[in-house]
């Protein structure tokens, strides 16, 4: 089920009502009901994959329990490996198997050896990368003795399948979410209002900003050989707002929806487009993924390679970011996307002192603007990879972009007026984010007088009604 | 909780009322579908894709036909919405006045409307129209059509007003010489679709038509169109149904000569296939495909309003001769 679908408009109030007024007598009842609602939410897309979530949950529930019961290091290691194999094995099978087969066949064919690889005819279960990482972190945390396993299967199933964040995150940690499922939840007006504000802001980002940009982005990227350099530049800028509006919009709706149920999810975006370095960008973008990889991949590798000194840090960084890229999809474009980010972050690590010296010498504002410009320039360049279907397309797009026609006016494929109002909406969006960058989110208006507050709500509702697109466009991150 | 519920319910009620109000503004400007699924049931229909939607002006035909009481209505949509198949057949069955037996039905036959993207293997669930508005509808004749606005429209309903105010704004700004050109569609009360543009200089537009014809041809290649046995079986079923409600004519519309040459080369026996269907079902087949050079097009594929008026006169005369 999509947040921006008609069915969700009916689903949410019904679930809210049953949760607070019918099954509110005991915690187990509420958790059990959340599982039912979450499985219904997921099954609305394809019920056949419910078994996969259940299977993944059960495996980790029992392995987690067993790890905490045994003291013998070797047994604990075996159990952890079992969890890793079952989770990553499932992920590999559904997401990466065909990629590896096709690439091995191509590799051997290029060496003159004919191989026949059989690929699987399977569709990628929505959200598999998100809930797999979530359950993995549970067993790893138990293995590290950072958390204790839950003895309550219902709670654990609710933790894995909690519908607001099931299919596109934030990737929650057991240490944050499970304790919330174990205690009695109380509804507060503050949480409810804050949740509703986040949902409103998330919808604005998704259906007004992202989906209006998508209209042009699809046109430009699908026909890039016929476009001028300036049009291609516009295309990638619009894609930057599409992907941000789409994914951060989803996260806001997810966090807001969870608040309506008395659950606090972790922050996933913190105004990333105002970052002055790629390192800072990843502290603000998809925070739940970058911190997950920091804790479970980057830090362990750095520790393993500590004898290598700075070289160990650089290797860990490049490797971690390449894996972040690969996490997004079984395609070379994502691997190269991650690799580029890893290289740039390594450069930033190596030049930290140098850049601090520059910062002191140069005018602060100028330094900020230059850093912001360079960061966004690099980010936009890598977004070409992110949006392209193949590396060839990405190279072709870049070649067409860096052309004399880069210095001409962009050609607008669609009606100009539609482009004009899309650009105006983006400008408004940037200004709103800029002036509210120190708040939790843009619609954090709880302190405004009632009249002004409702004026703000009305304005955003009107913008959604007039400019929103509801073509049931999937969220981009569903495919990951 | 009480305060939160009171405020939420109030906000929801206001939003719902606002939407109900907005729905009453929906009309031919809303999109190329709404007017057609919100007009009442009809006795006579012109059926097909976007070529038909723009080519047939029922008011012009009714004024020439010897039986103007037929009140023809253009119920053609686009190649994506209304390829001949189960979805469109269901729409047509719901649109025809059930008691009427003496209507006329102009059914457009084109290779594209009778093709699928690739081989459909006789599986109706893979047909392209399953993803579009008509497939989600059970009601094709109520006004306002909430079912369509909720399931098929795809925009916030405020866009209904935006679509109404855009044309005069664009025209005014364009007349001021500020370079804001634009194009918009309007579905007339008779169901015919008119594409309007700020640039009505067809000498200019004609320069682009060759390229647009090429674009259309390339698009059909990319989509890998293949004639579909399934669609042909539904064409037969549609003819059988419509014959119960009046007289059926199969019509092949005029297309740009370049597109026509491509259609002949890709589907050399298409005409014979249609003639066979017309003979089998004892319905008349009128073929205008070779007459494209006589008409004005707004692109390489669709007649302009001026071209549509001329063609509607021509087809009305032809119907008078055939009746």
Short mmCIF file of N, CA and C in Angstrom, two decimals, chain A residues 6 13 16 20-21 187-189 191-193 196 215 260 415-418 420-421 450 453-454 461-462 464-472, chain B residues 1 3-5 7-8 10-12 15 18-19 22 136 150-151 153-159 162-163 166 170 179-184 222:
data_model
loop_
_atom_site.label_atom_id
_atom_site.label_comp_id
_atom_site.label_asym_id
_atom_site.label_seq_id
_atom_site.Cartn_x
_atom_site.Cartn_y
_atom_site.Cartn_z
N UNK A 6 -5.40 6.13 -2.37
CA UNK A 6 -6.72 6.35 -1.78
C UNK A 6 -6.97 5.39 -0.62
N UNK A 13 -7.10 6.01 9.34
CA UNK A 13 -8.04 6.30 10.43
C UNK A 13 -8.64 5.04 11.06
N UNK A 16 -6.02 3.60 13.30
CA UNK A 16 -5.86 4.52 14.44
C UNK A 16 -7.00 4.31 15.45
N UNK A 20 -6.43 2.78 19.30
CA UNK A 20 -6.59 3.58 20.52
C UNK A 20 -7.89 3.33 21.26
N UNK A 21 -8.90 2.82 20.55
CA UNK A 21 -10.21 2.70 21.22
C UNK A 21 -10.67 1.26 21.43
N UNK A 187 -1.54 8.40 24.25
CA UNK A 187 -1.68 9.40 23.19
C UNK A 187 -1.62 10.80 23.80
N UNK A 188 -0.77 11.65 23.23
CA UNK A 188 -0.77 13.05 23.69
C UNK A 188 -1.14 13.94 22.51
N UNK A 189 -1.77 15.02 22.83
CA UNK A 189 -2.18 15.96 21.78
C UNK A 189 -0.94 16.43 21.01
N UNK A 191 1.92 14.89 20.45
CA UNK A 191 2.40 13.87 19.51
C UNK A 191 1.48 13.77 18.29
N UNK A 192 0.19 13.78 18.56
CA UNK A 192 -0.79 13.66 17.48
C UNK A 192 -0.65 14.83 16.50
N UNK A 193 -0.60 16.05 17.05
CA UNK A 193 -0.50 17.23 16.19
C UNK A 193 0.82 17.24 15.44
N UNK A 196 0.63 14.73 12.66
CA UNK A 196 -0.18 15.22 11.54
C UNK A 196 0.58 16.27 10.73
N UNK A 215 7.82 14.42 -13.61
CA UNK A 215 7.25 14.59 -14.95
C UNK A 215 8.33 15.05 -15.94
N UNK A 260 1.47 9.06 15.52
CA UNK A 260 0.03 8.91 15.80
C UNK A 260 -0.23 7.65 16.62
N UNK A 415 4.63 21.88 -21.45
CA UNK A 415 4.22 23.28 -21.48
C UNK A 415 5.06 24.13 -20.52
N UNK A 416 5.44 25.32 -20.99
CA UNK A 416 6.33 26.17 -20.19
C UNK A 416 5.73 26.54 -18.84
N UNK A 417 4.40 26.80 -18.85
CA UNK A 417 3.79 27.27 -17.60
C UNK A 417 3.92 26.21 -16.51
N UNK A 418 3.88 24.93 -16.92
CA UNK A 418 4.00 23.87 -15.91
C UNK A 418 5.41 23.86 -15.32
N UNK A 420 7.27 26.52 -15.18
CA UNK A 420 7.40 27.75 -14.37
C UNK A 420 6.87 27.52 -12.96
N UNK A 421 5.68 26.91 -12.86
CA UNK A 421 5.16 26.74 -11.50
C UNK A 421 5.92 25.66 -10.73
N UNK A 450 -2.75 30.31 17.09
CA UNK A 450 -3.69 29.41 16.41
C UNK A 450 -4.03 29.88 15.00
N UNK A 453 -1.16 29.43 12.67
CA UNK A 453 -0.86 28.01 12.50
C UNK A 453 -1.83 27.37 11.50
N UNK A 454 -3.10 27.66 11.69
CA UNK A 454 -4.10 27.09 10.78
C UNK A 454 -4.00 27.70 9.38
N UNK A 461 -2.34 22.56 2.57
CA UNK A 461 -3.41 21.68 2.06
C UNK A 461 -3.83 22.17 0.66
N UNK A 462 -3.95 23.49 0.52
CA UNK A 462 -4.34 24.03 -0.78
C UNK A 462 -3.28 23.74 -1.85
N UNK A 464 -1.28 21.27 -1.96
CA UNK A 464 -1.37 19.83 -2.30
C UNK A 464 -2.57 19.59 -3.22
N UNK A 465 -3.70 20.23 -2.88
CA UNK A 465 -4.92 20.01 -3.68
C UNK A 465 -4.75 20.57 -5.10
N UNK A 466 -4.10 21.73 -5.21
CA UNK A 466 -4.00 22.36 -6.53
C UNK A 466 -2.85 21.77 -7.35
N UNK A 467 -1.69 21.60 -6.74
CA UNK A 467 -0.52 21.20 -7.52
C UNK A 467 -0.12 19.73 -7.34
N UNK A 468 -0.77 19.03 -6.44
CA UNK A 468 -0.38 17.65 -6.15
C UNK A 468 -0.72 16.71 -7.29
N UNK A 469 0.14 15.71 -7.43
CA UNK A 469 -0.12 14.66 -8.41
C UNK A 469 -0.35 13.36 -7.65
N UNK A 470 -1.42 12.68 -8.01
CA UNK A 470 -1.76 11.44 -7.30
C UNK A 470 -1.87 10.28 -8.28
N UNK A 471 -0.88 10.17 -9.15
CA UNK A 471 -0.94 9.11 -10.16
C UNK A 471 -0.48 7.78 -9.59
N UNK A 472 -0.50 7.67 -8.27
CA UNK A 472 -0.01 6.46 -7.60
C UNK A 472 1.45 6.18 -7.96
N UNK B 1 -6.83 13.48 23.50
CA UNK B 1 -7.35 12.75 22.34
C UNK B 1 -8.59 13.43 21.75
N UNK B 3 -9.55 16.57 21.85
CA UNK B 3 -9.22 17.80 21.13
C UNK B 3 -8.61 17.47 19.76
N UNK B 4 -7.72 16.49 19.77
CA UNK B 4 -7.07 16.08 18.52
C UNK B 4 -8.11 15.57 17.53
N UNK B 5 -9.03 14.73 18.02
CA UNK B 5 -10.06 14.18 17.14
C UNK B 5 -10.97 15.27 16.61
N UNK B 7 -10.35 18.45 16.17
CA UNK B 7 -9.67 19.27 15.17
C UNK B 7 -9.44 18.49 13.87
N UNK B 8 -9.05 17.20 14.01
CA UNK B 8 -8.80 16.38 12.82
C UNK B 8 -10.09 16.21 12.02
N UNK B 10 -12.71 18.07 12.02
CA UNK B 10 -13.09 19.36 11.42
C UNK B 10 -12.28 19.59 10.14
N UNK B 11 -10.97 19.35 10.22
CA UNK B 11 -10.11 19.56 9.05
C UNK B 11 -10.53 18.62 7.92
N UNK B 12 -10.82 17.35 8.27
CA UNK B 12 -11.20 16.38 7.24
C UNK B 12 -12.52 16.79 6.57
N UNK B 15 -11.93 19.64 4.21
CA UNK B 15 -11.24 19.18 3.00
C UNK B 15 -12.21 18.41 2.09
N UNK B 18 -14.60 20.84 0.48
CA UNK B 18 -13.89 21.58 -0.56
C UNK B 18 -13.77 20.74 -1.83
N UNK B 19 -13.49 19.46 -1.64
CA UNK B 19 -13.38 18.58 -2.81
C UNK B 19 -14.73 18.41 -3.51
N UNK B 22 -15.22 21.45 -5.52
CA UNK B 22 -14.34 21.47 -6.69
C UNK B 22 -14.84 20.52 -7.78
N UNK B 136 -10.43 1.25 -14.14
CA UNK B 136 -10.79 1.37 -12.73
C UNK B 136 -12.23 1.84 -12.54
N UNK B 150 -11.64 10.04 -8.18
CA UNK B 150 -10.87 9.40 -7.11
C UNK B 150 -9.86 8.39 -7.64
N UNK B 151 -10.29 7.60 -8.63
CA UNK B 151 -9.43 6.49 -9.07
C UNK B 151 -8.62 6.76 -10.33
N UNK B 153 -8.22 10.13 -12.02
CA UNK B 153 -7.81 11.48 -12.41
C UNK B 153 -6.31 11.71 -12.20
N UNK B 154 -5.81 11.35 -11.04
CA UNK B 154 -4.36 11.41 -10.83
C UNK B 154 -3.81 12.76 -10.41
N UNK B 155 -4.67 13.74 -10.12
CA UNK B 155 -4.20 15.04 -9.64
C UNK B 155 -5.04 15.45 -8.43
N UNK B 156 -4.51 16.43 -7.69
CA UNK B 156 -5.34 17.05 -6.67
C UNK B 156 -6.51 17.72 -7.38
N UNK B 157 -7.66 17.76 -6.75
CA UNK B 157 -8.84 18.27 -7.46
C UNK B 157 -8.78 19.78 -7.69
N UNK B 158 -7.89 20.45 -6.99
CA UNK B 158 -7.69 21.87 -7.26
C UNK B 158 -7.17 22.09 -8.66
N UNK B 159 -6.56 21.04 -9.22
CA UNK B 159 -6.06 21.10 -10.58
C UNK B 159 -7.22 21.32 -11.58
N UNK B 162 -7.32 24.91 -11.86
CA UNK B 162 -6.09 25.34 -12.52
C UNK B 162 -6.21 25.15 -14.04
N UNK B 163 -6.76 24.01 -14.43
CA UNK B 163 -6.90 23.71 -15.85
C UNK B 163 -7.86 24.69 -16.53
N UNK B 166 -5.85 28.20 -16.64
CA UNK B 166 -4.59 28.23 -17.39
C UNK B 166 -4.74 28.78 -18.82
N UNK B 170 -2.52 31.81 -20.14
CA UNK B 170 -1.46 31.57 -21.13
C UNK B 170 -1.69 32.43 -22.37
N UNK B 179 6.28 35.44 -24.60
CA UNK B 179 6.85 34.16 -25.03
C UNK B 179 6.34 32.94 -24.28
N UNK B 180 5.22 33.09 -23.58
CA UNK B 180 4.70 31.93 -22.86
C UNK B 180 3.74 31.20 -23.79
N UNK B 181 4.24 30.24 -24.56
CA UNK B 181 3.34 29.50 -25.43
C UNK B 181 2.85 28.26 -24.68
N UNK B 182 1.83 27.67 -25.22
CA UNK B 182 1.28 26.51 -24.51
C UNK B 182 0.25 25.78 -25.34
N UNK B 183 -0.16 24.65 -24.83
CA UNK B 183 -1.10 23.78 -25.53
C UNK B 183 -2.03 23.21 -24.48
N UNK B 184 -3.30 23.11 -24.76
CA UNK B 184 -4.20 22.48 -23.81
C UNK B 184 -5.32 21.80 -24.56
N UNK B 222 9.48 1.57 -30.72
CA UNK B 222 9.97 1.36 -29.34
C UNK B 222 9.00 0.50 -28.54
#
